[in-house]
Coordinates of C-alpha atoms in Angstrom, one line a residue:
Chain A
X1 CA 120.4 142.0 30.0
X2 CA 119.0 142.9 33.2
X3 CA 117.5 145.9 34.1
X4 CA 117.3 147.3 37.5
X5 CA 114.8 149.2 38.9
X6 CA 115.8 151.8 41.8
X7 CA 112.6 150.8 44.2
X8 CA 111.2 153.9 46.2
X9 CA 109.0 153.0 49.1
X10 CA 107.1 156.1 48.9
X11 CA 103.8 155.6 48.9
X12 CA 104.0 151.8 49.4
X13 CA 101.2 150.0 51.7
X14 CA 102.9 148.9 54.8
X15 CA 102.8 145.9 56.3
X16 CA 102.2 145.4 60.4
X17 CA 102.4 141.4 62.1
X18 CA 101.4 142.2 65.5
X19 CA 102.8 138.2 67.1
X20 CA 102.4 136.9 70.2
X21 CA 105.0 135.5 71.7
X22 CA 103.7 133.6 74.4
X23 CA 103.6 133.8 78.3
X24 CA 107.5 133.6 78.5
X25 CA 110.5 131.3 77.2
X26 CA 110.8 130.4 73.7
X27 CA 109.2 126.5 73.9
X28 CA 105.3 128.3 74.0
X29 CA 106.0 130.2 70.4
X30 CA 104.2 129.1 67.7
X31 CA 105.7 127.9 64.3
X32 CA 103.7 130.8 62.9
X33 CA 105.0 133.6 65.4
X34 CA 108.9 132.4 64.7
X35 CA 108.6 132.5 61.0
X36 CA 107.0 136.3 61.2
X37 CA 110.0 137.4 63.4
X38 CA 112.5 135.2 61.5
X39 CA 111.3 137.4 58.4
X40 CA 110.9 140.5 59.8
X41 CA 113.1 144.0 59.0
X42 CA 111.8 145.5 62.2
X43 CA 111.1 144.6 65.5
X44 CA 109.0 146.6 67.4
X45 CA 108.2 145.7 71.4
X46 CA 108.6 146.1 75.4
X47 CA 112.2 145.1 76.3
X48 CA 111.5 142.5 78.2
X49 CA 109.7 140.2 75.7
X50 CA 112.4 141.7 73.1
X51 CA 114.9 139.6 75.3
X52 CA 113.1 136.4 75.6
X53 CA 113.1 136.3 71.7
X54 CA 116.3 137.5 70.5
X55 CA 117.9 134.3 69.2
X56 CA 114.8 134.3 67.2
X57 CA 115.9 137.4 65.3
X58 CA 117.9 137.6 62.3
X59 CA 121.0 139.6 62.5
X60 CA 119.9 142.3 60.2
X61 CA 117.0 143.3 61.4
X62 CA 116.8 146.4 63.1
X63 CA 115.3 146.2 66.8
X64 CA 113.6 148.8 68.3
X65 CA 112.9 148.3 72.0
X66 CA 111.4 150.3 75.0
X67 CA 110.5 150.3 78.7
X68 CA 107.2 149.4 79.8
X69 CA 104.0 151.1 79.0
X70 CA 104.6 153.6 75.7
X71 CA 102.1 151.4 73.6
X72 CA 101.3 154.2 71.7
X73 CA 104.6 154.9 70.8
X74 CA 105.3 151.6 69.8
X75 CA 102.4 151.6 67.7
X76 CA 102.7 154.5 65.9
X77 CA 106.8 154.0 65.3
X78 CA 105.4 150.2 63.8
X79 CA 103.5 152.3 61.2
X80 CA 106.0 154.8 60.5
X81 CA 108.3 152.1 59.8
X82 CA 105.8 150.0 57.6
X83 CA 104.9 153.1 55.5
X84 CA 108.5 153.3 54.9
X85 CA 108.4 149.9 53.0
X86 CA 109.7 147.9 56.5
X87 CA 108.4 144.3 57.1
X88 CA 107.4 145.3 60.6
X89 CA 106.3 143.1 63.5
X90 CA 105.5 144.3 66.9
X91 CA 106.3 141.9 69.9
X92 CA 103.6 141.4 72.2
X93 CA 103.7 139.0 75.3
X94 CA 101.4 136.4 75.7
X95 CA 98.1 137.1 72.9
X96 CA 98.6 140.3 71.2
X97 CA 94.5 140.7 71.4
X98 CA 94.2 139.9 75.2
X99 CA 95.5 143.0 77.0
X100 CA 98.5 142.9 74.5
X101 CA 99.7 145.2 71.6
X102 CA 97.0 144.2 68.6
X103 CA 94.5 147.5 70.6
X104 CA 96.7 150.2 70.7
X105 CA 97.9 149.1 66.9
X106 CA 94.4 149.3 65.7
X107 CA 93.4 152.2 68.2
X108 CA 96.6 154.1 66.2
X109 CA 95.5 153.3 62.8
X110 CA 92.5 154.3 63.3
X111 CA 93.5 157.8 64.9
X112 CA 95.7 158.7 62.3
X113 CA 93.8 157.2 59.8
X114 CA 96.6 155.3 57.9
X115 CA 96.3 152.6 55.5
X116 CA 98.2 149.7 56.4
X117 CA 97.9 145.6 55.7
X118 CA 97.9 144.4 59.5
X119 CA 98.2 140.8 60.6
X120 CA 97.7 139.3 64.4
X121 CA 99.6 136.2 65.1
X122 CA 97.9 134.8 67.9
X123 CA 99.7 133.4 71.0
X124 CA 99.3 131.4 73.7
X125 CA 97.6 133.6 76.6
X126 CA 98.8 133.8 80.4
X127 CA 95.1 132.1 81.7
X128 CA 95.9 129.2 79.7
X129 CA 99.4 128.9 80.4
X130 CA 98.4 129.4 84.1
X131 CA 95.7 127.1 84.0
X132 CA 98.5 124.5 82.1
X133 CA 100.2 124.6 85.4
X134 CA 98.1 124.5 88.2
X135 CA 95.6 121.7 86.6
X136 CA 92.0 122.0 84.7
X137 CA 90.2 124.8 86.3
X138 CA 89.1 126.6 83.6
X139 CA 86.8 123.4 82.6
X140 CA 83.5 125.3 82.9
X141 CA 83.7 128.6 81.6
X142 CA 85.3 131.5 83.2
X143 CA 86.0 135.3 82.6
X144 CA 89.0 137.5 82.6
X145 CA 89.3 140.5 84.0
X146 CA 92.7 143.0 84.2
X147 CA 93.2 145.0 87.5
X148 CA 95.4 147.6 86.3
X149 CA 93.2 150.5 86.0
X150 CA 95.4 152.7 84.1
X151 CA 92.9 153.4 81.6
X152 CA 90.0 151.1 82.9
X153 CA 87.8 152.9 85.9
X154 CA 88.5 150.7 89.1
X155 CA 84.4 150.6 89.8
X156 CA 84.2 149.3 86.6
X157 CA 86.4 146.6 87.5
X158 CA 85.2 145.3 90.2
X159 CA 81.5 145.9 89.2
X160 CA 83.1 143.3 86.7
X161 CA 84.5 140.7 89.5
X162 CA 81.1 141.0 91.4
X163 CA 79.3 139.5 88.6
X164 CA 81.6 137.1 87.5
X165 CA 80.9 136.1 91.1
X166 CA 77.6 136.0 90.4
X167 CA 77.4 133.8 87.1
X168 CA 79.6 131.2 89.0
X169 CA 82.3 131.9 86.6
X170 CA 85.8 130.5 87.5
X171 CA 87.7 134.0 87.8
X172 CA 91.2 134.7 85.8
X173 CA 92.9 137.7 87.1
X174 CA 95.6 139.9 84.7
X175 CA 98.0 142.0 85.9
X176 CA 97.2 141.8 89.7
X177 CA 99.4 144.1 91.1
X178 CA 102.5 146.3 91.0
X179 CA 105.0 147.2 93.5
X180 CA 102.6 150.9 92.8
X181 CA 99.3 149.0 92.4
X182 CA 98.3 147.3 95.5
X183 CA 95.1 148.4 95.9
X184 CA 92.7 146.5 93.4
X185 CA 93.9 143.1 94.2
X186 CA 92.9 143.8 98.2
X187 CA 89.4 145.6 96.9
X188 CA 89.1 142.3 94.7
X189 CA 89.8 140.1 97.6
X190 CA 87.3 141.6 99.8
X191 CA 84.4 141.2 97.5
X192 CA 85.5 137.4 96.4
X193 CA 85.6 136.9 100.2
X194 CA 82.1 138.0 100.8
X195 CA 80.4 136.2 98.3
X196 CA 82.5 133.1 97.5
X197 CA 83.7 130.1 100.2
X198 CA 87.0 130.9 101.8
X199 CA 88.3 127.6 101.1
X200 CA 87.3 128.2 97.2
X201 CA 90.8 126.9 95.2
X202 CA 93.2 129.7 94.2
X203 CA 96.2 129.3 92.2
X204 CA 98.9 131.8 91.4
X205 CA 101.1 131.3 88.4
X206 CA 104.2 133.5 88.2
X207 CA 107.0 133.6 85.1
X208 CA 105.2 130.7 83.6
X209 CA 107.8 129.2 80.9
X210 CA 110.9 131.0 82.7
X211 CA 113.8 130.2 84.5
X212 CA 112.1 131.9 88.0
X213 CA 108.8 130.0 87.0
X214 CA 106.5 129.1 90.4
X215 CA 103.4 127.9 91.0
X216 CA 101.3 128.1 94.1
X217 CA 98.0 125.9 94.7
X218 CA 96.1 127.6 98.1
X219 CA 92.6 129.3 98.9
X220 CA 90.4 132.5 98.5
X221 CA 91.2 132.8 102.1
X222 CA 95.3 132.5 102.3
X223 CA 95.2 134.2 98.6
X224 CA 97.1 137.7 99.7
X225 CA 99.7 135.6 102.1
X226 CA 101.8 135.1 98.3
X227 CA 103.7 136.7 96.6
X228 CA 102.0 137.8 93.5
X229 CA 103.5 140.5 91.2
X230 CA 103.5 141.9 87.9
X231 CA 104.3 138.3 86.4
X232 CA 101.5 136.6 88.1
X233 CA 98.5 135.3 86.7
X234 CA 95.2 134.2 89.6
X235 CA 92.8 131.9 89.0
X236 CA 89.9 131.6 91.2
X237 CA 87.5 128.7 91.4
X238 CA 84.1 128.3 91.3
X239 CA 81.6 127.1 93.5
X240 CA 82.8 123.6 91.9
X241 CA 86.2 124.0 91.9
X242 CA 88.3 121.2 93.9
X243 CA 92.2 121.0 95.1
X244 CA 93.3 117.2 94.0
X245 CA 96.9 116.4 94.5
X246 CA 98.1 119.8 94.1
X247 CA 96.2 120.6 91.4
X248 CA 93.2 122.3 90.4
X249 CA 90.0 121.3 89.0
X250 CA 87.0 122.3 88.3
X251 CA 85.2 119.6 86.8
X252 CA 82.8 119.3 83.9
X253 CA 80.9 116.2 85.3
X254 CA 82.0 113.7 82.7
X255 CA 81.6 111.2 85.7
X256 CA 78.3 113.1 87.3
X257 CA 78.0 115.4 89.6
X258 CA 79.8 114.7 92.9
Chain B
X1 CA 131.0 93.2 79.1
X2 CA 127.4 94.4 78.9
X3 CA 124.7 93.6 81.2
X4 CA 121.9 93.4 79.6
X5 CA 118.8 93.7 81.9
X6 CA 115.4 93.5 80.7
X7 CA 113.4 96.0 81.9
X8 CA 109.7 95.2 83.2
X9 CA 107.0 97.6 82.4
X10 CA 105.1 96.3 85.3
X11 CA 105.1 99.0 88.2
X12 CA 106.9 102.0 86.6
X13 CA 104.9 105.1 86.8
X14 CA 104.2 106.6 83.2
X15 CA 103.5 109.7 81.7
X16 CA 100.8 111.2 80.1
X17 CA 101.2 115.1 78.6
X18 CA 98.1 116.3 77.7
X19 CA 98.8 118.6 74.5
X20 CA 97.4 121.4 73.0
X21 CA 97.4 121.8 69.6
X22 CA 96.1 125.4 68.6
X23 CA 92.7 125.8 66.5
X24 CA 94.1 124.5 63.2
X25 CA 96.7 123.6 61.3
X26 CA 100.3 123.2 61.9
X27 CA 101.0 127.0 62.0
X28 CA 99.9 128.0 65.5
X29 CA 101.4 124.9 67.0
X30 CA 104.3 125.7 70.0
X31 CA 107.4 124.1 69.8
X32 CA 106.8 122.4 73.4
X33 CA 103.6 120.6 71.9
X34 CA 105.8 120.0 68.2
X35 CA 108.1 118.2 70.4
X36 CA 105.8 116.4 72.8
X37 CA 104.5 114.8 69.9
X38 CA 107.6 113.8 67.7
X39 CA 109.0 112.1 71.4
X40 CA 105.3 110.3 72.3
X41 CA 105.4 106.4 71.5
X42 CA 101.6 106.4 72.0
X43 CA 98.8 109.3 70.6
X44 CA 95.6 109.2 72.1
X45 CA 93.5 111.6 70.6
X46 CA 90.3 112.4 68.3
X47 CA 90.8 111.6 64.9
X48 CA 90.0 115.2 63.5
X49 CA 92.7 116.8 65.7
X50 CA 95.2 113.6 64.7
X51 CA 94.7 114.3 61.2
X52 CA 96.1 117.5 61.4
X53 CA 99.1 117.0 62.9
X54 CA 100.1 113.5 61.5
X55 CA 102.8 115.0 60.0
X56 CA 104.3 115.5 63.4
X57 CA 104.1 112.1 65.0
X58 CA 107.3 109.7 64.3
X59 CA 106.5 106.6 62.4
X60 CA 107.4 104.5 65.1
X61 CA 104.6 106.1 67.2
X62 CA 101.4 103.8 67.8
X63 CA 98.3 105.9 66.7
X64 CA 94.7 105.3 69.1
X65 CA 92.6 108.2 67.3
X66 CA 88.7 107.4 68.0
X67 CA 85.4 109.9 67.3
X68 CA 84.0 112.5 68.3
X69 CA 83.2 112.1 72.4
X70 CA 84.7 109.3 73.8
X71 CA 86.3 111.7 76.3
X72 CA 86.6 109.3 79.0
X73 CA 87.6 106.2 76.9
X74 CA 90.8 108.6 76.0
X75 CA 91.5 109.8 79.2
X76 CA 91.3 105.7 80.6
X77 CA 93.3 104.5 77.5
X78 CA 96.0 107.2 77.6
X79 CA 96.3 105.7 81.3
X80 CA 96.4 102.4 80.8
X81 CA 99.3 103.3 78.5
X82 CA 101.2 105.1 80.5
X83 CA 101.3 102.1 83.2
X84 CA 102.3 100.0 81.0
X85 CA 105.3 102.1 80.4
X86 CA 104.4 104.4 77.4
X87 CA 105.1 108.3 76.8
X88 CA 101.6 108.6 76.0
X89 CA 100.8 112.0 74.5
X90 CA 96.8 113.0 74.7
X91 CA 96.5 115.8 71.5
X92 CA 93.3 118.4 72.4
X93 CA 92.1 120.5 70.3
X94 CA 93.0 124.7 70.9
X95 CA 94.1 124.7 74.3
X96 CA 93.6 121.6 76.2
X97 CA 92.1 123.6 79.6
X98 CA 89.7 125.4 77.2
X99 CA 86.6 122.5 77.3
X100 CA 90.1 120.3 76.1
X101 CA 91.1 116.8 77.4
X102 CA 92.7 118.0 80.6
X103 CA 89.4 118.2 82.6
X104 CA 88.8 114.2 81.3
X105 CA 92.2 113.1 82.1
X106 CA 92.4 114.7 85.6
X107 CA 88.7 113.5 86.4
X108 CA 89.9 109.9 85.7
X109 CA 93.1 109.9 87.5
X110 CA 90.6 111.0 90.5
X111 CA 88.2 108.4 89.6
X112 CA 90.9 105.5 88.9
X113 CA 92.8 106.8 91.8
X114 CA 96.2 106.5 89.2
X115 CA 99.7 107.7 90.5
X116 CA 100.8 109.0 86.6
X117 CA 103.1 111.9 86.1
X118 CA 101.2 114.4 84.4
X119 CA 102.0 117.3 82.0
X120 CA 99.8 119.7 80.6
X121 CA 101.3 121.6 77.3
X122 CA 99.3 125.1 76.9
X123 CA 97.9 125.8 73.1
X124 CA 95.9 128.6 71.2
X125 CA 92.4 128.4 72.2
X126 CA 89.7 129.4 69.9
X127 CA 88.9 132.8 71.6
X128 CA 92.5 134.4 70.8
X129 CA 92.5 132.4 67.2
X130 CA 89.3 134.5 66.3
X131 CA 90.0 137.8 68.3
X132 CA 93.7 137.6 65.9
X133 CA 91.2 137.4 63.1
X134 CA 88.9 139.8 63.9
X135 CA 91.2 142.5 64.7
X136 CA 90.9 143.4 68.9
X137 CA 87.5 142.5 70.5
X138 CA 88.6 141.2 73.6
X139 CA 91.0 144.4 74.9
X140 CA 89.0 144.8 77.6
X141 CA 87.9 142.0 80.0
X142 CA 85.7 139.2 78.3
X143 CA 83.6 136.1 79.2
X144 CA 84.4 132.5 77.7
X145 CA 80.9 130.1 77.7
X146 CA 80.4 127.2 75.9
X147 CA 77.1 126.5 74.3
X148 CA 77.4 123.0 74.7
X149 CA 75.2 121.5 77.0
X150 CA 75.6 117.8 77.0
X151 CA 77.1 117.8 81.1
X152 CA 76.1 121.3 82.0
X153 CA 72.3 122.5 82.8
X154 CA 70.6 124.5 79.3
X155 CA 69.7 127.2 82.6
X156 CA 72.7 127.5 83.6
X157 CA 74.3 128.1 80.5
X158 CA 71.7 131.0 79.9
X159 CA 72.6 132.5 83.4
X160 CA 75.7 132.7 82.9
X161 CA 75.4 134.7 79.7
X162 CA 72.7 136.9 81.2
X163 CA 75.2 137.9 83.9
X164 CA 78.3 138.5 81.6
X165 CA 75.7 140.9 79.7
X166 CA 74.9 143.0 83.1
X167 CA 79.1 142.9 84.0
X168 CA 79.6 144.3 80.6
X169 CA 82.1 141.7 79.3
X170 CA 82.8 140.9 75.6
X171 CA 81.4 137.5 75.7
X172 CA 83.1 134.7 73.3
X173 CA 81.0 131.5 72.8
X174 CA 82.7 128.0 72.5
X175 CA 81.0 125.6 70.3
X176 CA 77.8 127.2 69.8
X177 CA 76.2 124.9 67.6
X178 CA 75.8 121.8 66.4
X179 CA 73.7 119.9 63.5
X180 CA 71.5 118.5 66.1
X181 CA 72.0 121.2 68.8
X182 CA 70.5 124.8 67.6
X183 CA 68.4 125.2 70.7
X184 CA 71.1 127.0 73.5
X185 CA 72.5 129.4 70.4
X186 CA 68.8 130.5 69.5
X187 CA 68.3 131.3 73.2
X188 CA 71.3 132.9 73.8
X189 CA 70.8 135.1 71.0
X190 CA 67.1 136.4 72.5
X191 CA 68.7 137.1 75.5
X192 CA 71.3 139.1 73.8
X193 CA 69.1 141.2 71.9
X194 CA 67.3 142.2 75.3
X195 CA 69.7 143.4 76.6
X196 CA 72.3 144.8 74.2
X197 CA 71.9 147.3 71.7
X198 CA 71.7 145.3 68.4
X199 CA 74.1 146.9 66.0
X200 CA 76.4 145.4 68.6
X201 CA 79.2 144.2 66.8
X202 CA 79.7 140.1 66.2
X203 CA 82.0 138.2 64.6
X204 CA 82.1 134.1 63.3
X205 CA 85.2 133.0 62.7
X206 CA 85.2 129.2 61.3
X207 CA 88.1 126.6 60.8
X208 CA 90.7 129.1 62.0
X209 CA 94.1 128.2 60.4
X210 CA 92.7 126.0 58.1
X211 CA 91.7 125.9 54.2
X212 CA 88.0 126.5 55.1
X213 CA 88.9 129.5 57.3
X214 CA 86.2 131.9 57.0
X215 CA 85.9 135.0 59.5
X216 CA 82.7 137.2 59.0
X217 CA 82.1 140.6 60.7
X218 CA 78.4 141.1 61.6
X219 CA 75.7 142.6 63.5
X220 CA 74.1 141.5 66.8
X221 CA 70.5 141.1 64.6
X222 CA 72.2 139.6 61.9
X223 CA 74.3 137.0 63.7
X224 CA 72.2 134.3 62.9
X225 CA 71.7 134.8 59.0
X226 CA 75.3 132.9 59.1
X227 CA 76.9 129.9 58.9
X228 CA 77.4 128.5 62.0
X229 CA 78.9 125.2 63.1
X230 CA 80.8 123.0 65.2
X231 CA 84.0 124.5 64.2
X232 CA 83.4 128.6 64.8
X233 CA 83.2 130.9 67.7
X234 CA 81.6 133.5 67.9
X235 CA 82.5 136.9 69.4
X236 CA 79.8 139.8 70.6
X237 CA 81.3 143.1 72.0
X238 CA 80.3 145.0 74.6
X239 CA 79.0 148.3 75.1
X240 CA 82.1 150.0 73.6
X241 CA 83.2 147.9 70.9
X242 CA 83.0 149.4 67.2
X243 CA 83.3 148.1 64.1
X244 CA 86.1 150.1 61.9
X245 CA 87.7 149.0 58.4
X246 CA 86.2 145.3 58.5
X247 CA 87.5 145.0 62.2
X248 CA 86.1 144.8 65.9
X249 CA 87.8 146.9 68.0
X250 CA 87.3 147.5 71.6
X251 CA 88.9 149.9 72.3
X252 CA 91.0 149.9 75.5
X253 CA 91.4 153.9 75.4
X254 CA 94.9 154.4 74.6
X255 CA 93.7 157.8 73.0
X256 CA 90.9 158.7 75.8
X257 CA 87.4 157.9 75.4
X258 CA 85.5 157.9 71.9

């Protein structure tokens, strides 16, 4: 005899998988990252990386997309769901932790003060993808910095970019502009101009891992003669930084300095 | 009838994909690198990384793993493959433009002056890996140095911290120490406590994705009452980051400022 138990999820602990799905396609997922949506009873995310992953998805699970921005929403309908009983994961593009959804998840626990078992499923992160495609430049270190300054001061951003400058760090550039954010990029532009060589190596890396994919090797000074958009990633050399058939490199010296 | 031709190695231009394997394991693999690697006939890598993912190569597959170093004896093997014909896969650690085997390989086809077709395959790196286990450290912009200073300057290396300090970045340290190499982490760590507030919060995460996996949430004047090795990276906020329910958090402000 069997006896069945009518399960309430009242008052059950939750469970969140914030996964990253990568910077775009499904060939930079990680084994880990398809098993948690494979398994998942809700899908939480932006649209637009919703789409990239849907043959990922199984067929019962309930998908609950939206338009850009509206993190907190996203967040706070993930814990609603999970404190429900729901296997929840919430899409984020690229790394969850770098400018992606595994903040404003943690930024709404904490605000409403809910109790919830919460998992990150890293992902492979637009500087490295972009780096991927243009060559090595990352080689010695570097720093990333976002230019949307939704909720970031814009001084504060490019007190930022002046002392990345300043600590030779190679320069990896998020989010550079919008059709309605032009204006950081050229504020960046200027300051890189002043204190780094115009013929310092730029590359641009756009839809990295989709169909419309492009990559564009050319210099400090031609930078703002692209097209760069909401898809683009920039990486800036440093003072070491050298274009070698149509790629980029900033060398660590494993054959001395040049 | 058949022709048969035989085909001569001698002349064809090869291919070497330099791959990136994530920080541990099999989990937080991509699909591109799980299929470089069941496709390569030759794997040129460092025998710590092979032995992870051994379970990926095809047993037809010729296996060159060597220890630890050796950078430019891989890079010049992988090529010497690939001329004679073979789809020579290079595994790196993390992500392979992250201090990985793509700076080698590109600084010997320079050197060597080789015509190869190249591929780069993007992976985890080791900051993401510990910011997914640490909860959300890097939501605002963040520095990447490695401690390591076997072919960069000890003053350099100290610079560059000391300016990602002033810019306000999180900082994340690559390979900070070794057994024989305490010197750079010790320094680093004075120069921290001068110039951020020492309840700053740190994390150590070690052998991400792996059996020994071991993340600790700490202090800025504790961080070095830890275990620290070859395997970890190490994390330290910035001015905003907080510590809340065993997690760093900084906070990007989705909910205004604290």
């Amino acid at each position: 005899m069997r006896v069945y138990r009518r399960r309430s999820n009242r008052g059950r602990r939750g469970k969140v998988t914030v996964v990253g799905i990568g910077p775009g396609g499904v060939a930079h997922i990680t084994t880990k990252a398809v098993n948690e949506l494979r398994s998942a009873d809700s899908i939480v995310g932006f649209g637009f990386y919703i789409s990239q992953i849907r043959s990922l998805i199984r067929p019962t699970a309930r998908i609950y997309s939206s338009g850009m921005g509206h993190e907190i929403d996203r967040a706070s309908l993930a814990l609603e769901l999970a404190s429900n009983g729901k296997k929840v994961v919430v899409v984020s593009g690229g790394d969850p932790g770098v400018y992606g959804m595994a903040g404003p998840v943690i930024e709404t626990i904490k605000r409403l003060d809910r109790k919830v078992d919460l998992a990150i499923v890293p992902g492979v992160t637009a500087a490295t993808a972009a780096a991927a495609s243009l060559g090595a430049p990352l080689m010695t270190d570097f720093a990333v910095v976002s230019l949307s300054d939704l909720l970031i001061p814009r001084n504060k951003i490019l007190e930022r970019v002046k002392t990345a400058i300043k600590g030779d760090f190679v320069l990896v550039l998020y989010n550079p502009q919008s059709r309605s954010r032009r204006e950081p990029l050229r504020l960046v532009h200027q300051i890189l101009l002043k204190y780094r060589n115009p013929t310092t190596p730029v590359g641009i890396v756009t839809a990295y891992g989709r169909a419309a994919e492009k990559t564009t090797v050319t210099t400090l000074e031609r930078m703002l003669d692209h097209e760069i958009g909401m898809e683009s990633t920039i990486v800036v050399g440093n003072s070491s930084t050298i274009t070698f058939d149509e790629k980029i490199l900033t060398p660590r010296g494993y054959y001395g300095s040049k």
